[in-house]
CSV table of C-alpha atoms in Angstrom, one decimal:
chain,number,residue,atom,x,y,z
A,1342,UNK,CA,-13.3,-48.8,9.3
A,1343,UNK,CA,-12.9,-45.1,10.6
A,1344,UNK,CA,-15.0,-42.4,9.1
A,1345,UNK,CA,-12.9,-40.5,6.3
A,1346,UNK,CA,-13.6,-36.5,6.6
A,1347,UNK,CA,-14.0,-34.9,3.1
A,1348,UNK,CA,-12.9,-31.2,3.6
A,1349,UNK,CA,-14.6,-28.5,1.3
A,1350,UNK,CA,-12.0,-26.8,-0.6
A,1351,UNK,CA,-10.1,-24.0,1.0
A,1352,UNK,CA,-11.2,-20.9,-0.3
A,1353,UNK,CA,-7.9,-18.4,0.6
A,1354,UNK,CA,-7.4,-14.6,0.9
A,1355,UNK,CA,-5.1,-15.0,-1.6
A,1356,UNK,CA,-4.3,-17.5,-4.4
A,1357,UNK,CA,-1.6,-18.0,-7.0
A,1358,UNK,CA,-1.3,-14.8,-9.3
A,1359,UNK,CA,2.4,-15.6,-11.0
A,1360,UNK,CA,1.1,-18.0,-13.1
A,1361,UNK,CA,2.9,-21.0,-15.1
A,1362,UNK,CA,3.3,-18.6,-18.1
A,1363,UNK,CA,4.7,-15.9,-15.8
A,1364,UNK,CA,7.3,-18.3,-14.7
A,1365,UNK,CA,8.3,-20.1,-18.2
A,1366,UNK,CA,9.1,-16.6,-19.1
A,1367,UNK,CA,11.4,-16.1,-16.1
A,1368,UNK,CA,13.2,-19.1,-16.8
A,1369,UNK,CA,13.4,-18.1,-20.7
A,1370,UNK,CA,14.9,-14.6,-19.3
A,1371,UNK,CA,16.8,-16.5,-16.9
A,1372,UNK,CA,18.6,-18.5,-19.1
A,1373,UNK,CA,19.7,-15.5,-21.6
A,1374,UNK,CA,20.2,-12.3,-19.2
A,1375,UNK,CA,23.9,-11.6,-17.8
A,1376,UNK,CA,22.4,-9.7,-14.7
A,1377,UNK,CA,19.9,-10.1,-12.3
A,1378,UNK,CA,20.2,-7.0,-9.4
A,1379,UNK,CA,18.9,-3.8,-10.4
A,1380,UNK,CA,19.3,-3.1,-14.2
A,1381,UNK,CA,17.4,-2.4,-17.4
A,1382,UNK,CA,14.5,-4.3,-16.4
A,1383,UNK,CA,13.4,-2.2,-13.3
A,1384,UNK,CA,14.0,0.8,-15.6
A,1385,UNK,CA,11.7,-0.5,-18.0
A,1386,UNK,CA,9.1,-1.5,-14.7
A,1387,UNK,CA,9.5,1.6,-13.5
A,1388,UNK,CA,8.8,3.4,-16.8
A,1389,UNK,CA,5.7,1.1,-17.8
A,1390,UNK,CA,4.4,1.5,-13.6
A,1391,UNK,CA,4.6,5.3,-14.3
A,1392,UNK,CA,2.6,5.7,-17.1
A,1393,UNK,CA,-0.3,2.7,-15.8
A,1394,UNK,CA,-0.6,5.0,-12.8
A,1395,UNK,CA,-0.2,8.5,-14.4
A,1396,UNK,CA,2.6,10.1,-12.7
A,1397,UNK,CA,5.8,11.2,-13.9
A,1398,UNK,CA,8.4,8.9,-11.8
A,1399,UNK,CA,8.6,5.7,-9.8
A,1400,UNK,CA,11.5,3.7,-7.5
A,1401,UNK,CA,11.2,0.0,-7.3
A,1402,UNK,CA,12.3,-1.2,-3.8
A,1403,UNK,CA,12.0,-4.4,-2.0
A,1404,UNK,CA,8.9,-3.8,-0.7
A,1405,UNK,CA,6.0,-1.9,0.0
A,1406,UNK,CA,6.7,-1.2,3.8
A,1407,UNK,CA,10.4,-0.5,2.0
A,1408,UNK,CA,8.4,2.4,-0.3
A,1409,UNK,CA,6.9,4.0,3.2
A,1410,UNK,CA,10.5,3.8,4.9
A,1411,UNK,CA,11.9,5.5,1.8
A,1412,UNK,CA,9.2,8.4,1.5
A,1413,UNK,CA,9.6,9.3,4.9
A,1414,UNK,CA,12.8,9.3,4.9
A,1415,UNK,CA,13.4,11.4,2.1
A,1416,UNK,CA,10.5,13.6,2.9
A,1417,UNK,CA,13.1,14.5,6.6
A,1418,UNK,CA,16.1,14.7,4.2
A,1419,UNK,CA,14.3,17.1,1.7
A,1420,UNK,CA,14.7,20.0,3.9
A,1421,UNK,CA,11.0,21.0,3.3
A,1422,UNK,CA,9.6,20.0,6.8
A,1423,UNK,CA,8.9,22.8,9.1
A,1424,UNK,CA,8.3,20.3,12.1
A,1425,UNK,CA,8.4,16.4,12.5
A,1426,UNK,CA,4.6,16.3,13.3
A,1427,UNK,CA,3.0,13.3,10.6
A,1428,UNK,CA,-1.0,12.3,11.2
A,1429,UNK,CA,-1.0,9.0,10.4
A,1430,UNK,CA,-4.4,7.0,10.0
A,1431,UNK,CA,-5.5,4.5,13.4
A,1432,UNK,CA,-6.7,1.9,10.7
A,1433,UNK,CA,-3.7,0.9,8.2
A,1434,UNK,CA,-0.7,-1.3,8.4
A,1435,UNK,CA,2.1,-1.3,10.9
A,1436,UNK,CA,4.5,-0.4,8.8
A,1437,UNK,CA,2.7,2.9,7.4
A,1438,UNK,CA,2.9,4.0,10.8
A,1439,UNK,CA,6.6,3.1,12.1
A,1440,UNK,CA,9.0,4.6,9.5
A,1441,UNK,CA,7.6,7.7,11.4
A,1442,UNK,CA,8.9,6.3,14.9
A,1443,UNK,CA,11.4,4.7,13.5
A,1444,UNK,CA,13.1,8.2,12.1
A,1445,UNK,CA,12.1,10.4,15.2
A,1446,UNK,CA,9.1,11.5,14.3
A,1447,UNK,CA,6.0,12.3,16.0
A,1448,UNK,CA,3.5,10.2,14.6
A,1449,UNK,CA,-0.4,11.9,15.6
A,1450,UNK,CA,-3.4,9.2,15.0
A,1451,UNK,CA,-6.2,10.2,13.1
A,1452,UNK,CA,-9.3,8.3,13.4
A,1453,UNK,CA,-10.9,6.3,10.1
A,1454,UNK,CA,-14.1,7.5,8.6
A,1455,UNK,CA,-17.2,6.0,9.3
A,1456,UNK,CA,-17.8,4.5,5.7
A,1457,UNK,CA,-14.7,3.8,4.0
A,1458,UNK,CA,-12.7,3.7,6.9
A,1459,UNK,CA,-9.8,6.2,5.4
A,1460,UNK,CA,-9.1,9.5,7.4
A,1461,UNK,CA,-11.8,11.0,9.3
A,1462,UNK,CA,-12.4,14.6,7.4
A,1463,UNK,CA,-13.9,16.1,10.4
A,1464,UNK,CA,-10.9,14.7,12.9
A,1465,UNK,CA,-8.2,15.3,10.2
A,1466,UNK,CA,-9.4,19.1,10.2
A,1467,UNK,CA,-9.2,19.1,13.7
A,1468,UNK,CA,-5.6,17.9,14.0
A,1469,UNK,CA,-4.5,19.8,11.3
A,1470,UNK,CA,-5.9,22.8,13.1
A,1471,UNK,CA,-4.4,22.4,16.5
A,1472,UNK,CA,-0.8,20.3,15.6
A,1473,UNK,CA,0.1,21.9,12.2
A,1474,UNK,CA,2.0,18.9,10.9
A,1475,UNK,CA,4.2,18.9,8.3
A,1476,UNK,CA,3.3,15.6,6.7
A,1477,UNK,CA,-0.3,13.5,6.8
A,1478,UNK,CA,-0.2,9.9,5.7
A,1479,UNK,CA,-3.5,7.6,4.5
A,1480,UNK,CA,-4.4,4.3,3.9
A,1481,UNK,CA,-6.9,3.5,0.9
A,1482,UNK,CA,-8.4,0.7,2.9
A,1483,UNK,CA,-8.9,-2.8,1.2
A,1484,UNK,CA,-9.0,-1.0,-2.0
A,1485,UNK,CA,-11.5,1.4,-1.0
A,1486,UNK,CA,-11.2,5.5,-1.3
A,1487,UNK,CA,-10.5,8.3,1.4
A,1488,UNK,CA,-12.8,11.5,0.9
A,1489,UNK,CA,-10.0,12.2,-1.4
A,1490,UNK,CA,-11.8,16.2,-2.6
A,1491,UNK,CA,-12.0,17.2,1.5
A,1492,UNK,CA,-8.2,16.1,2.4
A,1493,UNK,CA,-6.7,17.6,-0.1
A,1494,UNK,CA,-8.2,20.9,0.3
A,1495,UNK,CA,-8.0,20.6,3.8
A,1496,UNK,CA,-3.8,19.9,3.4
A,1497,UNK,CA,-3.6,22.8,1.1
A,1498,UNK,CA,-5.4,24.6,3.5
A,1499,UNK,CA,-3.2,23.7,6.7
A,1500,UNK,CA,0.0,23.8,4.2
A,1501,UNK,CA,0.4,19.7,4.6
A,1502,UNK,CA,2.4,17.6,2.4
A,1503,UNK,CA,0.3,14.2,1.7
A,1504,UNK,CA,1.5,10.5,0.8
A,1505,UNK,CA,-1.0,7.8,-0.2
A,1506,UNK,CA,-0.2,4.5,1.1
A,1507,UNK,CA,-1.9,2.3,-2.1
A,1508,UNK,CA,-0.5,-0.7,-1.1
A,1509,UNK,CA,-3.9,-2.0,-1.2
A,1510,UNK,CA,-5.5,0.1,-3.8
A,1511,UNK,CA,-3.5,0.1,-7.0
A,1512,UNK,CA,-6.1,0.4,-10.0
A,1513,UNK,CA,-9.1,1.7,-8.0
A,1514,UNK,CA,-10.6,5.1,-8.9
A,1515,UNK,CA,-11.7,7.6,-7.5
A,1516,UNK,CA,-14.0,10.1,-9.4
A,1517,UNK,CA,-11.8,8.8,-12.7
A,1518,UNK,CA,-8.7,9.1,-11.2
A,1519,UNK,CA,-6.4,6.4,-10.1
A,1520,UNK,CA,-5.5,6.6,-6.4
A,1521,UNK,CA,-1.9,7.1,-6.0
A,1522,UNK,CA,-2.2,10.4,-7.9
A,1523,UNK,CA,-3.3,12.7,-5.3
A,1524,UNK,CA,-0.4,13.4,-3.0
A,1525,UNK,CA,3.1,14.4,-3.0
A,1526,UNK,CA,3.9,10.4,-3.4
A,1527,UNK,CA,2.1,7.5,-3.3
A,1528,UNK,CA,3.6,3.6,-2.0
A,1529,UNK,CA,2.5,0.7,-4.0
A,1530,UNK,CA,2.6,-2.9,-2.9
A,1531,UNK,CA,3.5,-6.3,-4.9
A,1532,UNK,CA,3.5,-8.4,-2.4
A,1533,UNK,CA,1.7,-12.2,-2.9
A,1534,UNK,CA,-2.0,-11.4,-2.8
A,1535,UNK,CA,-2.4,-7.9,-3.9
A,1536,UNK,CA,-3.8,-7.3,-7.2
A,1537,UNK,CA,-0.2,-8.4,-8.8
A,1538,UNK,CA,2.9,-9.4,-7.3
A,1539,UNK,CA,6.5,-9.1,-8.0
A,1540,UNK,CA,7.2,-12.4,-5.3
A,1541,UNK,CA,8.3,-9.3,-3.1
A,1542,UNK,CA,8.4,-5.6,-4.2
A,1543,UNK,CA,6.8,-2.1,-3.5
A,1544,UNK,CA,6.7,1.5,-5.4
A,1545,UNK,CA,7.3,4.7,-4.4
A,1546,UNK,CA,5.5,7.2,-7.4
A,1547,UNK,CA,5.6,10.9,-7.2
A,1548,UNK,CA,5.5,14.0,-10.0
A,1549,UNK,CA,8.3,15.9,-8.0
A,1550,UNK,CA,11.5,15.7,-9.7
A,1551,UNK,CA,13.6,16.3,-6.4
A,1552,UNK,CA,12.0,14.2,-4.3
A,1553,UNK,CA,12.2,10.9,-7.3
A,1554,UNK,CA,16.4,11.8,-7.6
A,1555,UNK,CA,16.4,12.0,-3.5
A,1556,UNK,CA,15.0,8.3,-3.5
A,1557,UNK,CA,16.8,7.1,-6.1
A,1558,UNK,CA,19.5,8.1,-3.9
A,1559,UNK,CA,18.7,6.9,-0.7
A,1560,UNK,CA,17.2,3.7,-2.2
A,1561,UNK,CA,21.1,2.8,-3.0
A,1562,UNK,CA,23.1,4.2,-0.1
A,1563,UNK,CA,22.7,7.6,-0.5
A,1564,UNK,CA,24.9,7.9,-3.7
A,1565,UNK,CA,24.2,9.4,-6.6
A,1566,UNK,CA,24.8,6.6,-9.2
A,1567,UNK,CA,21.3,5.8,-10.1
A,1568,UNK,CA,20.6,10.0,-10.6
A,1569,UNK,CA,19.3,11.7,-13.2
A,1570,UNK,CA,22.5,13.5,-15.1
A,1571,UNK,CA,21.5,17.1,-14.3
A,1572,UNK,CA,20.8,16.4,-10.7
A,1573,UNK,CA,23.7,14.9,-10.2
A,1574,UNK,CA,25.4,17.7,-11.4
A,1575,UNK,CA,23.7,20.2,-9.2
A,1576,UNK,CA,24.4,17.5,-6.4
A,1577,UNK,CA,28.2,17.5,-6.7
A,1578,UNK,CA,28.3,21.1,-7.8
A,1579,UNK,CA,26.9,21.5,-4.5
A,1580,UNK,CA,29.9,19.8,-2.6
A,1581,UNK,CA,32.5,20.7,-4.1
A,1582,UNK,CA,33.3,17.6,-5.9
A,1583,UNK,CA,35.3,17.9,-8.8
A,1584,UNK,CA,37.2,14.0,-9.0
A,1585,UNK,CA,35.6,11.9,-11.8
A,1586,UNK,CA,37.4,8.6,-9.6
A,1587,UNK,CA,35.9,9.4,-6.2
A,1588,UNK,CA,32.6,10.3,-7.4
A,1589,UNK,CA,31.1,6.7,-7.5
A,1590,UNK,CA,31.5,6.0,-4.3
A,1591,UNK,CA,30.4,9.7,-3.1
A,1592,UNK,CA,27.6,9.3,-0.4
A,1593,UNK,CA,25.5,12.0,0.1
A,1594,UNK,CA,22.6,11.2,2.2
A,1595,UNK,CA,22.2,8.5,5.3
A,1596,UNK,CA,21.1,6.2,2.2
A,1597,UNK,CA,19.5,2.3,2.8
A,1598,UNK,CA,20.0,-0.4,0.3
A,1599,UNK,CA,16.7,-1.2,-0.5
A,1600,UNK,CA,16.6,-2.0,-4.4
A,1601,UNK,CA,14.7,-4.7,-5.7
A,1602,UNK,CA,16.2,-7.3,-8.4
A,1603,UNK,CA,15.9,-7.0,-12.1
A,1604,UNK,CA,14.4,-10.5,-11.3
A,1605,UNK,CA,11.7,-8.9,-9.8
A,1606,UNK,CA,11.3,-6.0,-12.4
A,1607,UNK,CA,10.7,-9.0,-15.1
A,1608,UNK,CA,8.2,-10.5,-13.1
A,1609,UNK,CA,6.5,-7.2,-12.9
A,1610,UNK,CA,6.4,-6.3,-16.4
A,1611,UNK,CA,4.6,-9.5,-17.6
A,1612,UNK,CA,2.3,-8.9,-14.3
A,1613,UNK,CA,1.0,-5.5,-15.8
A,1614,UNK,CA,0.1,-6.8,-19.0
A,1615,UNK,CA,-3.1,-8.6,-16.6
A,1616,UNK,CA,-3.6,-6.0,-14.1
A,1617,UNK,CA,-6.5,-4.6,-15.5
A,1618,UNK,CA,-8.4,-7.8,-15.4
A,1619,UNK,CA,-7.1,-8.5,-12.1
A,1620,UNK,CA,-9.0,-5.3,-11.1
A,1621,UNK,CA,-11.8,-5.9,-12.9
A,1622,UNK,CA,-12.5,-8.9,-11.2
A,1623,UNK,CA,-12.2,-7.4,-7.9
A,1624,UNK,CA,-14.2,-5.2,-8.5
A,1625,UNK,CA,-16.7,-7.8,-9.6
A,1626,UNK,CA,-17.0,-9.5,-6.5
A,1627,UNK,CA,-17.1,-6.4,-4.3
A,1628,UNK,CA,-20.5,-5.7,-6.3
A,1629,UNK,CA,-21.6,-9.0,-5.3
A,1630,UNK,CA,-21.0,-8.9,-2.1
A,1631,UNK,CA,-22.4,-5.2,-1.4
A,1632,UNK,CA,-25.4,-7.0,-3.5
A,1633,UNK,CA,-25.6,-9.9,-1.0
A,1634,UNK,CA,-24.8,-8.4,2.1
A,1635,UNK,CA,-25.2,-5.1,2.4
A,1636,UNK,CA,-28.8,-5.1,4.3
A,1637,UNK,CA,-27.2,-7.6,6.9
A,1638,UNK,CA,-24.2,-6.1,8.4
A,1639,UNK,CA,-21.9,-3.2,8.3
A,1640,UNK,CA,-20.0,-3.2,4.7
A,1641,UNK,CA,-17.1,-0.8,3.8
A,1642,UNK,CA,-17.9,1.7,1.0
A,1643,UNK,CA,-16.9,4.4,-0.6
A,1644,UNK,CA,-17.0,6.7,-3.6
A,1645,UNK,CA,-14.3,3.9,-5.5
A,1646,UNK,CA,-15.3,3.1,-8.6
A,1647,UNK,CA,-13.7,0.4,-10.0
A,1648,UNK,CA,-12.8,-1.2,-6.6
A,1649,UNK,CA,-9.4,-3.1,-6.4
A,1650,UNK,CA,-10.4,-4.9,-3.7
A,1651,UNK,CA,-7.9,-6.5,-1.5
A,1652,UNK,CA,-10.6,-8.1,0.4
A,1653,UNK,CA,-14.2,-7.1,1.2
A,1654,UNK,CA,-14.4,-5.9,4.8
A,1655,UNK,CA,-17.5,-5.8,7.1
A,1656,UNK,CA,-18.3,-5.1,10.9
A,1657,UNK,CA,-20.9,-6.9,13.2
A,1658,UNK,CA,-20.9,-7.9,16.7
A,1659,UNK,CA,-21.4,-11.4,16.0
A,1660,UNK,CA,-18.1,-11.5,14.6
A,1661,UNK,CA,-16.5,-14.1,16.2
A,1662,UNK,CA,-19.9,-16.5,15.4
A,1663,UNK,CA,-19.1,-15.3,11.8
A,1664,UNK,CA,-15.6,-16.2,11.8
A,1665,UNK,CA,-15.9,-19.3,13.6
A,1666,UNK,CA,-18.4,-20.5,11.0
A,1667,UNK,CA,-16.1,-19.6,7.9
A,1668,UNK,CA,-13.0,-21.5,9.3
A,1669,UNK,CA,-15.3,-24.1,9.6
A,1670,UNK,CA,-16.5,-24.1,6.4
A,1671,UNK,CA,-12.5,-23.9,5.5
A,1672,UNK,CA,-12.9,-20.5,4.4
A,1673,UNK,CA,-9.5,-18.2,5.7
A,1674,UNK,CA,-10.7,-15.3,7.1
A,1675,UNK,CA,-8.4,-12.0,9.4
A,1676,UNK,CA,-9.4,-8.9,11.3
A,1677,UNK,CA,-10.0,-6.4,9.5
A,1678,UNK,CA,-6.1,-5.3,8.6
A,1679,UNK,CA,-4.6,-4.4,11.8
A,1680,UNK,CA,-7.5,-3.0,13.6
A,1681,UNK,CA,-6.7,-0.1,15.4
A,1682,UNK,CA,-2.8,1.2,15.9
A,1683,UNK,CA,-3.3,2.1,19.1
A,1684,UNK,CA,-4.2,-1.0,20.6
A,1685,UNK,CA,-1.1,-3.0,19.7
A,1686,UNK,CA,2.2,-2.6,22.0
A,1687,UNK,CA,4.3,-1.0,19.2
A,1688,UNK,CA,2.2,2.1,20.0
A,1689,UNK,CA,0.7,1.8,23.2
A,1690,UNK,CA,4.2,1.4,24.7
A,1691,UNK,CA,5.0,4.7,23.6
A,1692,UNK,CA,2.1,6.9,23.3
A,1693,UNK,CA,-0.7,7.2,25.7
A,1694,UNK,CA,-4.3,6.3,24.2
A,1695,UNK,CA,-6.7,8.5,22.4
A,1696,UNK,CA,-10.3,8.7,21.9
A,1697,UNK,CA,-10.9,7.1,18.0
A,1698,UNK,CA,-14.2,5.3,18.6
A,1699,UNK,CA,-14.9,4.7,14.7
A,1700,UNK,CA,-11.4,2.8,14.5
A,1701,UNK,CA,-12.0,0.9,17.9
A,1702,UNK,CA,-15.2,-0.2,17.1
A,1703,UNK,CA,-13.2,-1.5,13.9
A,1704,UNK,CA,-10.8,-3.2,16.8
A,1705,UNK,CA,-13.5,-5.2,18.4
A,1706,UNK,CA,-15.8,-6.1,15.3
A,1707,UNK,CA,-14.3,-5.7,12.3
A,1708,UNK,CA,-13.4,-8.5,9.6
A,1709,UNK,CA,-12.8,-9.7,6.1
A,1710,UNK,CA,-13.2,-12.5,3.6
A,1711,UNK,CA,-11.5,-13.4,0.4
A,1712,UNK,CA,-11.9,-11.2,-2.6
A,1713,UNK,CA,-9.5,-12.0,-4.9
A,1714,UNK,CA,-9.7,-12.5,-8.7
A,1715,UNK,CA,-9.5,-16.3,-8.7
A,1716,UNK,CA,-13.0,-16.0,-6.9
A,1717,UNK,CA,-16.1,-17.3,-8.8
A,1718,UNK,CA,-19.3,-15.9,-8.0
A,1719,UNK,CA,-20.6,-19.6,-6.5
A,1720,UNK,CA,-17.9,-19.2,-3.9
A,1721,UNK,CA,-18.8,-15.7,-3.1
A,1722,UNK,CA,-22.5,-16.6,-2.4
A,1723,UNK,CA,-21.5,-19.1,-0.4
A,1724,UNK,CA,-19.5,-17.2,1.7
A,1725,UNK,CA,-22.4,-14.4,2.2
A,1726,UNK,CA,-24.8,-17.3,2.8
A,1727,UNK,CA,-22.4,-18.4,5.8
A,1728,UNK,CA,-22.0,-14.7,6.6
A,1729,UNK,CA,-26.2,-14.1,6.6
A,1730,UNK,CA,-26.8,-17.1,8.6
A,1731,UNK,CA,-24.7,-15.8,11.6
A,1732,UNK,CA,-25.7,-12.6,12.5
């Protein structure tokens, strides 16, 4: 008879957060709502986001690297950009980086910090300093904080205009404050494994009225349908417009048709009532591992308390032993994000190389393990025993 192979359970990045209550409700909703595309219910997501988060207004689109598309393009529509220099951070996603490229931009790399692995303060100065951009965008990385007090004072200093990418943040603080409330804007993922989920979805937040009613518009085309009444008045004041008939179909800006569903929007409400747990949990096992690992290889940290850990990240340059040992274990395990920007052919195709020697250290040894809110703590010291026994 052959040998039968008993696999340990997987233990996954990312595990099932729309749960069988989340979906009995859908069908419920299903079954009774008329409409499904953008409606009441991502007004009343949008609302509920707002107030979670702390900021004034949100736009629900189809996705978080939708919400970084959007933002940059209606930070070049705004008309407040005195060049189209943007720093953008060497260790974030890919599509942080290319709604920058992909609107004409020039896109400057900053290097990550040695600790959290946001924006370097000291390299951010410097570019600030010599390229005077208009725009700087950063990455909360895995959940973890930038040196949020430096930046900012350092892009009111050099008159820059900052977004937060929190795609992988959402819930963590920082000094009592939620990330996503520091900048001009701040993007939002709800993508499967974050800490909630929409299926697919992203958030664009902000305080600034003007830049909220420019979204809305370019979110839908670049008409003004969506708009708040007195900016729409301004709007068509503006141009002229005078023709109650025409004015639905009146396109103002070089819009995109990125709206989410009120599908979507449903799934999101019911998501926010658990949230907080979600993050607590996270949080929870970032703790444990810091506890378990942190006097055996390099492990991110930061001045984040709670962490909404997306994953817990680590460097060492037995990584490949490491990672080789998890699979084995069955334990799903990725670089650490995207590693550096530079070293992929999107960017290296186009812009010569510079020196970021904390973000390519990153490249070469950087990692991370499951940290999700599914995880028990059994499974968490297992995977820092694996961890501990290869470096």
């Amino acid at each position: 008879f052959a040998q039968r192979i008993i696999l340990k359970p997987m233990i996954r990045l990312a595990e099932k957060i729309i749960d069988n209550e989340d979906i009995s409700s859908l069908v419920d909703w299903l079954q009774q709502s008329d409409r499904f595309t953008k409606g009441e219910q991502t007004l009343m997501f949008e609302a509920e986001w707002s107030k979670w988060l702390g900021c004034n207004y949100s736009v629900f689109v189809n996705s978080g690297s939708s919400a970084n598309l959007l933002v940059t393009l209606a930070l070049l529509c705004s008309g407040r950009l005195r060049n189209k220099k943007v720093i953008v951070p060497a260790i974030s996603w890919v599509t942080t980086v290319s709604p920058a490229m992909q609107l004409g931009m020039t896109p400057i790399l900053c290097d990550s910090d040695k600790d959290d692995l946001g924006l370097d303060v000291d390299h951010f100065e410097k570019l600030c300093e010599e390229h005077r951009p208009s725009v700087a965008f950063l990455v909360h990385v895995l959940g973890h904080a930038n040196k949020m007090k430096q930046i900012t004072e350092i892009c009111e200093r050099y008159n820059v205009l900052l977004v937060e990418d929190t795609c992988e943040a959402y819930g963590s603080e920082h000094r009592g404050q939620k990330l996503g409330t520091f900048g001009i804007a701040s993007t939002h993922s709800f993508f499967y494994g974050h800490a909630m989920s929409t299926i697919e979805g992203g958030m664009v937040s902000t305080n600034d009225y003007d830049l909220f009613n420019l979204m809305l518009s370019l979110r839908s085309h670049g008409w003004l349908r969506d708009n708040d009444e007195l900016y729409r008045q301004k709007i068509l004041e503006k141009y002229d417009m005078n023709e109650p008939f025409l004015e639905n179909y009146f396109f103002v800006y070089p819009g995109l048709n990125i709206r989410n569903t009120d599908l979507n929007a449903f799934i999101g409400i019911g998501q926010m009532k658990k949230v907080n747990d979600y993050v607590s949990k996270r949080n929870k096992n970032y703790n444990l591992y810091l506890n378990n690992l942190s006097e055996h290889v390099w492990v991110q940290r930061s001045d984040t308390d709670p962490v909404s850990a997306l994953s817990f990240g680590l460097i060492h340059e037995n990584r490949m032993k490491i990672a080789d040992a998890l699979i084995e274990n069955n334990i799903e395990c990725r670089p650490l994000i995207c590693g550096s920007i530079q070293e992929h052919p999107f960017w290296y195709t186009r812009y010569d190389k510079v020196d970021l020697p904390n973000a390519t250290k990153v490249h070469q040894l950087g990692l991370y393990v499951p940290c999700h809110q599914a995880m028990t703590d059994e499974q968490v010291n297992f995977i820092s025993d694996i961890i501990k026994d290869n470096v």
